[in-house]
mmCIF file of C-alpha atoms in Angstrom:
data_model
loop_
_atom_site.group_PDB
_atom_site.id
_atom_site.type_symbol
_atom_site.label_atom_id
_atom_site.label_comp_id
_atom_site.label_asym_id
_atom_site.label_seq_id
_atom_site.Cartn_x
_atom_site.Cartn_y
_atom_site.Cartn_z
ATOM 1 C CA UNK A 16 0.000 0.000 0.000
ATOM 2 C CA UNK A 17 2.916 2.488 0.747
ATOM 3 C CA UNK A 18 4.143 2.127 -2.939
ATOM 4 C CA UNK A 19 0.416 3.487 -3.605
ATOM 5 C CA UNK A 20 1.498 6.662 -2.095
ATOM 6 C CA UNK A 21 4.233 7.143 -4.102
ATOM 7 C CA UNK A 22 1.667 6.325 -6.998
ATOM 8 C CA UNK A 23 -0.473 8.647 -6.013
ATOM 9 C CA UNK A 24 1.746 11.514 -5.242
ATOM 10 C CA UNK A 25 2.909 11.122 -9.008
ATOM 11 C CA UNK A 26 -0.222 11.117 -10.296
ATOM 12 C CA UNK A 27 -2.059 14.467 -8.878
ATOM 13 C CA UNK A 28 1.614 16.278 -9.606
ATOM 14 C CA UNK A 29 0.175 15.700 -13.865
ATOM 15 C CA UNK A 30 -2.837 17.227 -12.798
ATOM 16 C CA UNK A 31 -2.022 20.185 -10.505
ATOM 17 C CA UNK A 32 1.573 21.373 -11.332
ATOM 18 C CA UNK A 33 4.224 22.873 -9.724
ATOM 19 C CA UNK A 34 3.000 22.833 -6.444
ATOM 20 C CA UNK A 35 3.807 19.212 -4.978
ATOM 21 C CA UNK A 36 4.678 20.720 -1.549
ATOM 22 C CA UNK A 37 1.180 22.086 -1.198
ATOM 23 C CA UNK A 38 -0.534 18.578 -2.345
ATOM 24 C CA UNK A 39 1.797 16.838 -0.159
ATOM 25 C CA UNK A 40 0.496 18.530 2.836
ATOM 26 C CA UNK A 41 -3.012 17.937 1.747
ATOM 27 C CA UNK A 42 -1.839 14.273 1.305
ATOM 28 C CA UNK A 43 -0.105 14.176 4.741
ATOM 29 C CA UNK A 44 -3.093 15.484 6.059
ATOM 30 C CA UNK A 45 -5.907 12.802 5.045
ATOM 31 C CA UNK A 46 -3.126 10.232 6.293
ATOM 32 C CA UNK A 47 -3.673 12.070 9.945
ATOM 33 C CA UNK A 48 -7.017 12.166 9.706
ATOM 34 C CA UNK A 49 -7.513 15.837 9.218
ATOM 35 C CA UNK A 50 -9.137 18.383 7.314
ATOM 36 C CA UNK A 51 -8.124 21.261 5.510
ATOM 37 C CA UNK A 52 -8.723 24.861 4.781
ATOM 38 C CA UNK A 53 -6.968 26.386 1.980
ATOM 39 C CA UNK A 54 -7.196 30.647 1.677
ATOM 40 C CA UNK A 55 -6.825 31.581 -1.309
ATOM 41 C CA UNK A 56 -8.101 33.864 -4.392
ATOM 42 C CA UNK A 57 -10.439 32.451 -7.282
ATOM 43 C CA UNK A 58 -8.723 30.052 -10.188
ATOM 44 C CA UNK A 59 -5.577 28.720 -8.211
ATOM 45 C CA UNK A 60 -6.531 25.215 -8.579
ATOM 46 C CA UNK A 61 -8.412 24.424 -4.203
ATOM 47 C CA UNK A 62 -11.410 22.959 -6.410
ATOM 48 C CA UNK A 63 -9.069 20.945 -9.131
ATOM 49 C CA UNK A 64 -6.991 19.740 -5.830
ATOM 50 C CA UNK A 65 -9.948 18.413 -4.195
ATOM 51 C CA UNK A 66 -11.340 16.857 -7.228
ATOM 52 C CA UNK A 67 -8.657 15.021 -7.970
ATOM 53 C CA UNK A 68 -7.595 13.706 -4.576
ATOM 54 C CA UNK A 69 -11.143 12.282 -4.418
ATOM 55 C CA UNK A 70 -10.950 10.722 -7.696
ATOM 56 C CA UNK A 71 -7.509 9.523 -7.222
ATOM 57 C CA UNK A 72 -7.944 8.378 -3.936
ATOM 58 C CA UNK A 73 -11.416 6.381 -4.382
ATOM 59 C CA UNK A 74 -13.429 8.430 -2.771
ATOM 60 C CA UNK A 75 -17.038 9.542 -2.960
ATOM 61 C CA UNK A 76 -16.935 13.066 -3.160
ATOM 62 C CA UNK A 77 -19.752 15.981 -2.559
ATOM 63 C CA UNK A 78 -19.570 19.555 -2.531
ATOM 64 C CA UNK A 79 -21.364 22.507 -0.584
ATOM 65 C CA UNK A 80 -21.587 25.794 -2.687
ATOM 66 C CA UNK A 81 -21.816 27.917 0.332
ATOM 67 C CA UNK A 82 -24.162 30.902 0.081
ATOM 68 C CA UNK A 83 -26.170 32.518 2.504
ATOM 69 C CA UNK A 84 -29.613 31.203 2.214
ATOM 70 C CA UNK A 85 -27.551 27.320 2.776
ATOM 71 C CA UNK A 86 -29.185 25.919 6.039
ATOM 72 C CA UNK A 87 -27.463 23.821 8.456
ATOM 73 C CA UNK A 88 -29.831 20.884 7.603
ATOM 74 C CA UNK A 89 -28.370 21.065 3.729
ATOM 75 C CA UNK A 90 -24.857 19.931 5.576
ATOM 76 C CA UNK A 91 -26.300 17.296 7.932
ATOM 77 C CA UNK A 92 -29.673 15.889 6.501
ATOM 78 C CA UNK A 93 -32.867 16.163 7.544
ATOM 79 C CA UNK A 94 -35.982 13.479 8.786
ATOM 80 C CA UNK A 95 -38.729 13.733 6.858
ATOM 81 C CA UNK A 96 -42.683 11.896 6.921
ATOM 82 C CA UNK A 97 -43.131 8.750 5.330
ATOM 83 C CA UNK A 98 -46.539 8.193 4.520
ATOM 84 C CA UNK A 99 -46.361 4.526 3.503
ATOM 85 C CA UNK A 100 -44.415 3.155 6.787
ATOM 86 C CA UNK A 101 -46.012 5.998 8.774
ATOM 87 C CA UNK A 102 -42.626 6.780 10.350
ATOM 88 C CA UNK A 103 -40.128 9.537 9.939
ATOM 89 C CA UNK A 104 -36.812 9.040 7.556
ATOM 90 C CA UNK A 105 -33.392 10.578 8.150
ATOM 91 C CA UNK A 106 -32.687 11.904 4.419
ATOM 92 C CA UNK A 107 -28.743 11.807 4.653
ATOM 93 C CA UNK A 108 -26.937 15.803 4.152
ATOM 94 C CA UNK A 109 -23.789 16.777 2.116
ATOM 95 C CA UNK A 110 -21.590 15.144 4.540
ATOM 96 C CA UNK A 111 -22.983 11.924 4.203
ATOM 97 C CA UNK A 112 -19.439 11.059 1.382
ATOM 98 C CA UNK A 113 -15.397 10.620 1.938
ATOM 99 C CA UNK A 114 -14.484 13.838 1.100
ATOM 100 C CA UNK A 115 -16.704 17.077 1.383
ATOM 101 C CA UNK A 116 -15.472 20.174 -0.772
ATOM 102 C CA UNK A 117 -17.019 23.089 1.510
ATOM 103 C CA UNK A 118 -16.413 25.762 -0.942
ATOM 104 C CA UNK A 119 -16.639 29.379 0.325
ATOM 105 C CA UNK A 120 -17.299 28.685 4.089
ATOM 106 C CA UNK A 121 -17.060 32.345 4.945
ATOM 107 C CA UNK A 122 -20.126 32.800 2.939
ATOM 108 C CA UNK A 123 -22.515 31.277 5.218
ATOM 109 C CA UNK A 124 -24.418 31.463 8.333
ATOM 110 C CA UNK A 125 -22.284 30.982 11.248
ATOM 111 C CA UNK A 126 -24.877 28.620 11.958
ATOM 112 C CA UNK A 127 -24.676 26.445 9.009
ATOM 113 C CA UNK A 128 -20.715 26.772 9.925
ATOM 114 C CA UNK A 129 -21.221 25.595 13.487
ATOM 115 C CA UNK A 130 -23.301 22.357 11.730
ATOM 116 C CA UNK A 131 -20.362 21.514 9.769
ATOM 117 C CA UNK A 132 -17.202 22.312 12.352
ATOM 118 C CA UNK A 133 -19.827 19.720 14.696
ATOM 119 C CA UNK A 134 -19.848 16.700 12.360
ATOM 120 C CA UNK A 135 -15.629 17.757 11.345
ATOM 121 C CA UNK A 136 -14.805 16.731 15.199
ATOM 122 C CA UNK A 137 -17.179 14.236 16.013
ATOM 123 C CA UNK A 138 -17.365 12.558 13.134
ATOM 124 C CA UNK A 139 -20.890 11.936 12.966
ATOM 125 C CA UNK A 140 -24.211 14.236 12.457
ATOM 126 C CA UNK A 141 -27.386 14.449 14.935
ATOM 127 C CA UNK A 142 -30.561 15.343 14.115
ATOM 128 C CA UNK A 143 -33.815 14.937 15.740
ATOM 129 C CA UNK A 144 -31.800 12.908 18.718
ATOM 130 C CA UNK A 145 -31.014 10.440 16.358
ATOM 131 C CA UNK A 146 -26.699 10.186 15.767
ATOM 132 C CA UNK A 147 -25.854 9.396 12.177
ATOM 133 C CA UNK A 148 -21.893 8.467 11.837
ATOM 134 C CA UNK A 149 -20.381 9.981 8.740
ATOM 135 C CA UNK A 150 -18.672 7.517 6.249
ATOM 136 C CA UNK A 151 -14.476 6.697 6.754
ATOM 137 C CA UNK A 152 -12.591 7.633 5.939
ATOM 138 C CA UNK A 153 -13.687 11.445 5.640
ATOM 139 C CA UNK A 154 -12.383 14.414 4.952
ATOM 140 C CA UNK A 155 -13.321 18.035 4.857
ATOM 141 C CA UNK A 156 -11.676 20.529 2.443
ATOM 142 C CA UNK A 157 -12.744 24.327 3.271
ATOM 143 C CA UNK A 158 -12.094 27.151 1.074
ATOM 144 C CA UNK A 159 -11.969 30.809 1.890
ATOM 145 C CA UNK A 160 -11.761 33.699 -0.293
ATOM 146 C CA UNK A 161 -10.076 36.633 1.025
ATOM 147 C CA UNK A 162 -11.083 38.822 -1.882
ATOM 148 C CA UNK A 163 -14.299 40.665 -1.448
ATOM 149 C CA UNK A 164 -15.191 39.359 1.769
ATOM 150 C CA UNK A 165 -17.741 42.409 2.891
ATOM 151 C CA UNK A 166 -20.631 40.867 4.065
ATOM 152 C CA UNK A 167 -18.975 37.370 4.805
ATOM 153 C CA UNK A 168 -18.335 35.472 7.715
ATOM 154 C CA UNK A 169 -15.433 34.661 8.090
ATOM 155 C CA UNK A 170 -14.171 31.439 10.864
ATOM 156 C CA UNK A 171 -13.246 32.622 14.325
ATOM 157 C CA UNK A 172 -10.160 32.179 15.341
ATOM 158 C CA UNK A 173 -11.545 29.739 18.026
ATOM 159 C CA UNK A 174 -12.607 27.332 15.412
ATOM 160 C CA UNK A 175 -9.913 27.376 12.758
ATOM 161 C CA UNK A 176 -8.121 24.762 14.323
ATOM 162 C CA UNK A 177 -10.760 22.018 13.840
ATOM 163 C CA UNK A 178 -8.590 21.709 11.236
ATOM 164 C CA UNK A 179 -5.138 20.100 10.890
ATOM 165 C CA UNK A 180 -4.097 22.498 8.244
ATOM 166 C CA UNK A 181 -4.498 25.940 6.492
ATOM 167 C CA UNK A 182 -2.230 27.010 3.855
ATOM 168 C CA UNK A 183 -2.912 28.788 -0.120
ATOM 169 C CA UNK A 184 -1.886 27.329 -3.117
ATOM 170 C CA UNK A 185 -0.798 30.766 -4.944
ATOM 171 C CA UNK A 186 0.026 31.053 -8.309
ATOM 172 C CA UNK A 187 1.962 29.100 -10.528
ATOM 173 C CA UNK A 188 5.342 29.738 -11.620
ATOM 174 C CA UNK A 189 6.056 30.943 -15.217
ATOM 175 C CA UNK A 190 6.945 27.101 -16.263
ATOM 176 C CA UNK A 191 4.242 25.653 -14.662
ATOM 177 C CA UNK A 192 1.835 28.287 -15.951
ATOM 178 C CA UNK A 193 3.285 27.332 -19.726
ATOM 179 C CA UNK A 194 2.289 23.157 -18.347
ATOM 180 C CA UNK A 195 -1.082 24.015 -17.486
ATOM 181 C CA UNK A 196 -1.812 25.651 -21.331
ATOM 182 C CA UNK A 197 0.080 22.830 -22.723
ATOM 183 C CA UNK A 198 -1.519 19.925 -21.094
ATOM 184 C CA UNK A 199 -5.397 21.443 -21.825
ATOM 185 C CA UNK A 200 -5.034 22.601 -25.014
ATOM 186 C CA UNK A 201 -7.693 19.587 -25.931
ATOM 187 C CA UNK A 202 -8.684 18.074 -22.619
ATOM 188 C CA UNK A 203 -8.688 18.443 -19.200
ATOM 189 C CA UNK A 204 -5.995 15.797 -17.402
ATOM 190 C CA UNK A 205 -8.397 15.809 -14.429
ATOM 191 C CA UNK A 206 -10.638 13.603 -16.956
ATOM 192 C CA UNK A 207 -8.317 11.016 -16.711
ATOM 193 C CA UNK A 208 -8.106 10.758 -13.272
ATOM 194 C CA UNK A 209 -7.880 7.245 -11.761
ATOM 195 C CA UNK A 210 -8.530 5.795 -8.819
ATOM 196 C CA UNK A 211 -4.984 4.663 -7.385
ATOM 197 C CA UNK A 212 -6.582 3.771 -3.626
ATOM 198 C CA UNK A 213 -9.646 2.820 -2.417
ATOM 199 C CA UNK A 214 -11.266 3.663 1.083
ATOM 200 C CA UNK A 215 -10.198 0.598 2.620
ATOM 201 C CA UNK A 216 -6.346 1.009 1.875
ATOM 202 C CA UNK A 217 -6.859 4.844 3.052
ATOM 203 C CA UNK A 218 -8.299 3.330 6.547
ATOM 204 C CA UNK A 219 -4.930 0.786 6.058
ATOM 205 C CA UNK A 220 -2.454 4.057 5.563
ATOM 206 C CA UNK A 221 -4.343 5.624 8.606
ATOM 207 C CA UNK A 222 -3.788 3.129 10.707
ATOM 208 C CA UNK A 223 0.068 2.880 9.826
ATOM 209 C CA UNK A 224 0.329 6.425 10.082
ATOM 210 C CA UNK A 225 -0.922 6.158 14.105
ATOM 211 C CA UNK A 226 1.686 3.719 14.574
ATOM 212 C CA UNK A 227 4.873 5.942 13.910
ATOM 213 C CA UNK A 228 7.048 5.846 16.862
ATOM 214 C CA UNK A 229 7.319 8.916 18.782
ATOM 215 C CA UNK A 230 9.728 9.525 21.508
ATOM 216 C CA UNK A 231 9.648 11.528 24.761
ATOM 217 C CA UNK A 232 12.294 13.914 23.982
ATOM 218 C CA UNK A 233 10.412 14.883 19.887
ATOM 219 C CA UNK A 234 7.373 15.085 22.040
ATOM 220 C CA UNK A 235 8.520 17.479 24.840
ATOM 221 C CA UNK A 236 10.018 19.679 21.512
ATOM 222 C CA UNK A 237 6.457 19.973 20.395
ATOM 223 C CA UNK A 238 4.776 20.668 23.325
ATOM 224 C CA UNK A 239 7.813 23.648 23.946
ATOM 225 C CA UNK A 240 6.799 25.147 20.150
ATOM 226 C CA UNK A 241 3.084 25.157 21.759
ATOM 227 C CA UNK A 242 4.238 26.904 24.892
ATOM 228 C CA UNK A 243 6.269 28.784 23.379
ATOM 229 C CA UNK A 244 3.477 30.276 21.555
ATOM 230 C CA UNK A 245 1.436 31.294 24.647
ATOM 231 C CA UNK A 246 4.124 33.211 26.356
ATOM 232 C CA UNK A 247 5.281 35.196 23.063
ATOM 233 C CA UNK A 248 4.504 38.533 24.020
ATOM 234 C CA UNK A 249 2.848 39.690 20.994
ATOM 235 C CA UNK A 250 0.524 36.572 20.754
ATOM 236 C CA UNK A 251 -2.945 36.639 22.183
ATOM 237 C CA UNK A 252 -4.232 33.386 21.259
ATOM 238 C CA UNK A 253 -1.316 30.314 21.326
ATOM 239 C CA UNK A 254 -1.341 27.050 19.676
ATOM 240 C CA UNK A 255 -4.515 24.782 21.939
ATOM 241 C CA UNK A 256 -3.757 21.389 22.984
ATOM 242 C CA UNK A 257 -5.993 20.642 20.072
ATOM 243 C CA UNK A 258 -3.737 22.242 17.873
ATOM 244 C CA UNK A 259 -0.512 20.743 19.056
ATOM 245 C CA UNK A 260 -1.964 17.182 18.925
ATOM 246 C CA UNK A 261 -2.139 18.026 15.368
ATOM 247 C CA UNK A 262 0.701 19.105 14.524
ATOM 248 C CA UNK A 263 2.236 16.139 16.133
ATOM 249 C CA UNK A 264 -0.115 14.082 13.793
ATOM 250 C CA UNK A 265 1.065 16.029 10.759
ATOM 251 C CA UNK A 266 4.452 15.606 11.524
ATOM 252 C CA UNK A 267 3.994 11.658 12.010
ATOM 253 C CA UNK A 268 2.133 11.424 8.758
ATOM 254 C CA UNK A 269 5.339 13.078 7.318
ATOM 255 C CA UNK A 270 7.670 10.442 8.470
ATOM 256 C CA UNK A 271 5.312 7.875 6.463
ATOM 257 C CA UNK A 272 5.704 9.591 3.758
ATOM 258 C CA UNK A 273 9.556 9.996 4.047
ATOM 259 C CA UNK A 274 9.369 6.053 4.752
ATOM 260 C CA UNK A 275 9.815 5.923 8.236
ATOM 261 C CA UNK A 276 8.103 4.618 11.339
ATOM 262 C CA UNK A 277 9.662 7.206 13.390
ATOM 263 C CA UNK A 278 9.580 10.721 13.939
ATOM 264 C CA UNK A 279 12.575 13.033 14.038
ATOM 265 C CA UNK A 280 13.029 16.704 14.769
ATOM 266 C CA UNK A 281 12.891 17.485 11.260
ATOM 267 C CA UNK A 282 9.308 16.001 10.367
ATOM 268 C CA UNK A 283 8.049 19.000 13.306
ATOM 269 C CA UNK A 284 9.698 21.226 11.074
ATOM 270 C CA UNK A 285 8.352 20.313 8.172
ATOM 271 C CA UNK A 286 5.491 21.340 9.342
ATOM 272 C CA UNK A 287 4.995 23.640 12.185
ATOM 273 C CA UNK A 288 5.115 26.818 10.165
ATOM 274 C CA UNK A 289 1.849 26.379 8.130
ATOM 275 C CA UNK A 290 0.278 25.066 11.625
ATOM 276 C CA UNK A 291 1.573 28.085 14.142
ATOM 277 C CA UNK A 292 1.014 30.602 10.677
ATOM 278 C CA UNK A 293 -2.884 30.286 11.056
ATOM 279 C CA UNK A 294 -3.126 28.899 14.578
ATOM 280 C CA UNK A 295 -1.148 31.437 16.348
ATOM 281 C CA UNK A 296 -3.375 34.194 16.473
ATOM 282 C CA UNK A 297 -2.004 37.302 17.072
ATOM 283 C CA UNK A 298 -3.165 41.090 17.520
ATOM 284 C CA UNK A 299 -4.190 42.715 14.346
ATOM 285 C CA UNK A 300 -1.225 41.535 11.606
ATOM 286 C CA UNK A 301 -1.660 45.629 10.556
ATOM 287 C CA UNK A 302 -1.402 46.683 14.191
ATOM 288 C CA UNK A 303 1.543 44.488 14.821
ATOM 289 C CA UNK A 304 3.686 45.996 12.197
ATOM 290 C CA UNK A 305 2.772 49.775 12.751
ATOM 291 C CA UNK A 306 3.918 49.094 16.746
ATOM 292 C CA UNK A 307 6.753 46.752 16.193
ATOM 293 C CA UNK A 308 7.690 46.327 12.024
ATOM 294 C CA UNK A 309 6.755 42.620 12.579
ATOM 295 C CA UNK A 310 4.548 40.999 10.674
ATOM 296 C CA UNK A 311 2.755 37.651 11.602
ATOM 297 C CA UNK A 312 5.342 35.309 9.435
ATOM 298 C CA UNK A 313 8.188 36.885 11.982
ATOM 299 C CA UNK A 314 6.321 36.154 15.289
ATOM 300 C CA UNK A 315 5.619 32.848 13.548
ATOM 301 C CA UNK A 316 9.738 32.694 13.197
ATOM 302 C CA UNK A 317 10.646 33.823 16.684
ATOM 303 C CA UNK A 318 8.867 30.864 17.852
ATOM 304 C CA UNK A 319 10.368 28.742 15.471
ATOM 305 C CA UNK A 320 14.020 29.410 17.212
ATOM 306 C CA UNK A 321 13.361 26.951 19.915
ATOM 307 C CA UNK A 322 15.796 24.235 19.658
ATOM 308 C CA UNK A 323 15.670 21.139 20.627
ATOM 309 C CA UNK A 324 18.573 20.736 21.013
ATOM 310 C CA UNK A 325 18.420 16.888 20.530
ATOM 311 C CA UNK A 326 19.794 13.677 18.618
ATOM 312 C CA UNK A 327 17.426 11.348 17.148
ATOM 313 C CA UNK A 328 17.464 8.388 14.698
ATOM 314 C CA UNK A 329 17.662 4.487 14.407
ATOM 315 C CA UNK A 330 20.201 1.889 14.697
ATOM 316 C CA UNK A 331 20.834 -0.840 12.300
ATOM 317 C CA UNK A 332 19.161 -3.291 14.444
ATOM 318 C CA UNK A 333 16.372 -1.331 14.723
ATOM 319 C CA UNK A 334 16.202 0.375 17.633
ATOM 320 C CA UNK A 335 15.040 3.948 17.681
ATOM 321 C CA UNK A 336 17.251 5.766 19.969
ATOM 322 C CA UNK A 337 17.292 9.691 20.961
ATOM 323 C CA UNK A 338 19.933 11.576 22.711
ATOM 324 C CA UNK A 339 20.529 15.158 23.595
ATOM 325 C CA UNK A 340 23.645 16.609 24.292
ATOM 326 C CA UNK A 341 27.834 17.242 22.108
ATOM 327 C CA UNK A 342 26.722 15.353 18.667
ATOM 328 C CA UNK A 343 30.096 14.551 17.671
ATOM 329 C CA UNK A 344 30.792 13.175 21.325
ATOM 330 C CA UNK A 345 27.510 10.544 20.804
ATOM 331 C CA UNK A 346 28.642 9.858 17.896
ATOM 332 C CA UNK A 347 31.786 8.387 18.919
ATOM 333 C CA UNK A 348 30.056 6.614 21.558
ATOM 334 C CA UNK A 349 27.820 4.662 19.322
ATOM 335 C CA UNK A 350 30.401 4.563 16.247
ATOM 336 C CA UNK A 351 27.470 5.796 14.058
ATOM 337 C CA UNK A 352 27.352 8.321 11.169
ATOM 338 C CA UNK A 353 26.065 11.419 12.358
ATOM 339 C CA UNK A 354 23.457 13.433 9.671
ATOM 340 C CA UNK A 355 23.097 16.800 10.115
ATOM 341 C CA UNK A 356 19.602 18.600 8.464
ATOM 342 C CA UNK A 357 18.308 21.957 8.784
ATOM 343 C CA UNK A 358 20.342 21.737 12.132
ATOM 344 C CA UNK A 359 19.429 18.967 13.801
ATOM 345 C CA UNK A 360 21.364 15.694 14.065
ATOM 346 C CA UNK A 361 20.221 12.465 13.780
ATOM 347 C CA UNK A 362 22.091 8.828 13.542
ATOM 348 C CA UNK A 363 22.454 7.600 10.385
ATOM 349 C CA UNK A 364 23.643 3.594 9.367
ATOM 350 C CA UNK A 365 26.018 1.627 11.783
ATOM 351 C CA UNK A 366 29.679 2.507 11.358
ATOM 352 C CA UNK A 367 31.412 -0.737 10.199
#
């Protein structure tokens, strides 16, 4: 099934080009069981992405034109009379598929937004006192436009971090702008989609992903990012424990896809800007720079300079082993090759 990911991540790079760090996120985080809001302005491909994921991935797909008049009861069904059994039906909602395209959220009801954010962490819909689980695996992916938002509502920061990511796709670079004309001159590659999973190998991935080995030492590094967060002077709102479980999640999901079992520092990395970017909420971005010339990216990197400090890897025989402390020093002691990345250290193969 892993080789499937590799499949896979080949596959959607025909369709949406030049931006295999974005759908590798997105990848990384159906694999952790999250959901996804992407920010971004009209034509950039969030529709496209989610369209093909679905179709690549196997899985049945629905989508929510969010407008005002949409009703929380469009998202999460409805029971209605049935005259011939004289009892009352649940007629199944939007959700009721694998992955939900939510397009617009900001331009409905905070309501209707509440209805959806419900089923997103509890993974099943209520209605009339009757619970209704939601299909697996599922997936949400949200869309915002930041362009022309008067009149909109846009998420609280309270609720953005139902889920696991937010990020933009932005626009294409000049050669992969030239790719896109190219490849649809006479039809759309999206057409040819095919399904390279199904749900049950997703549920299979999942499950693999949950079992990546974590240790105590990458797991106190995350909780200081998270801490670190709430005592930044110029934050309001840090990263919840909500959030950080997350992030943790991402960063596991990452070390599948690198072909690991195990986490290192560098799989937090990966990841922890896109998750402290939207999560960290801080005073008015425009306020912050007028007081203090920072904008949110550089609070975002100020947190980022906690170290861990901290040697992680695995031997040959399989043992996952994490140190802290002189890395040239351990690696005498354990006659292994040390590998330095985006500075942190981590053992590499046996020394012969």
């Amino acid at each position: 099934v892993a080789d499937k990911i590799r499949e896979l991540r080949t596959e959607l790079a025909k369709i949406i080009k030049g931006k295999s760090e974005i759908t590798d996120k997105i990848i990384m985080a159906v694999l952790a069981e999250g959901h996804v809001l992407l920010e971004d302005v009209p034509g950039v491909g969030k529709t496209t992405t989610a369209l093909a994921l679905s179709r690549l991935m196997g899985m049945e797909f629905q989508r929510i034109q969010f407008t005002p008049d949409v009703v929380p009861s469009d998202v999460t069904g409805f029971t209605m009379y049935d005259k011939e059994s004289n009892s009352f039906i649940y007629r199944p909602g939007s959700v009721m598929c694998n992955l939900l395209l939510a397009d617009e959220i900001n331009r409905t009801s905070s309501k209707t937004q509440s209805a959806l954010l419900e089923v997103m962490e509890e993974g099943m819909v209520t209605v009339d006192g009757e619970s209704h689980p939601v299909p697996k695996p599922f997936v949400v992916i949200a869309t915002e436009n930041p362009v022309g938002s008067s009149g909109t509502q846009m998420l609280p920061e309270s609720q953005l971090d139902r889920f696991m990511i937010s990020t933009t796709m932005g626009y294409p670079d000049h050669d992969s702008l030239v790719d896109i004309l190219r490849d649809r001159q006479e039809v759309n590659p999206l057409q040819n989609a095919k399904a390279v999973l199904n749900s049950e190998e997703i549920l299979e991935l999942q499950a693999q992903v949950r079992k990546v080995y974590v240790s105590d030492e990458v797991l106190s590094y995350i909780a200081d990012l998270a801490e670190a967060t709430r005592k930044h002077e110029l934050i309001m709102l840090g990263l919840s424990p909500r959030g950080t479980l997350a992030l943790c999640r991402m960063a596991k999901a990452a070390a599948y896809l690198a072909g690991r079992d195990y986490m290192v520092p560098e799989d937090v990395v990966k990841n922890r800007f896109d998750r402290l970017l939207k999560l960290v909420q801080s005073i008015a971005t425009t306020q912050c720079s007028r007081d203090t010339g920072k904008t949110l990216e550089v609070l975002v990197e100020e947190v980022n300079e906690k170290d861990p400090s901290m040697v992680s890897g695995r031997l040959s025989n399989n043992t996952v082993v994490h140190f802290k402390g002189d890395s040239s020093l351990i690696g005498t002691i354990c006659k292994v090759k040390m590998i330095e990345s985006k500075g942190f250290y981590y053992l590499g193969e046996l020394v012969e």
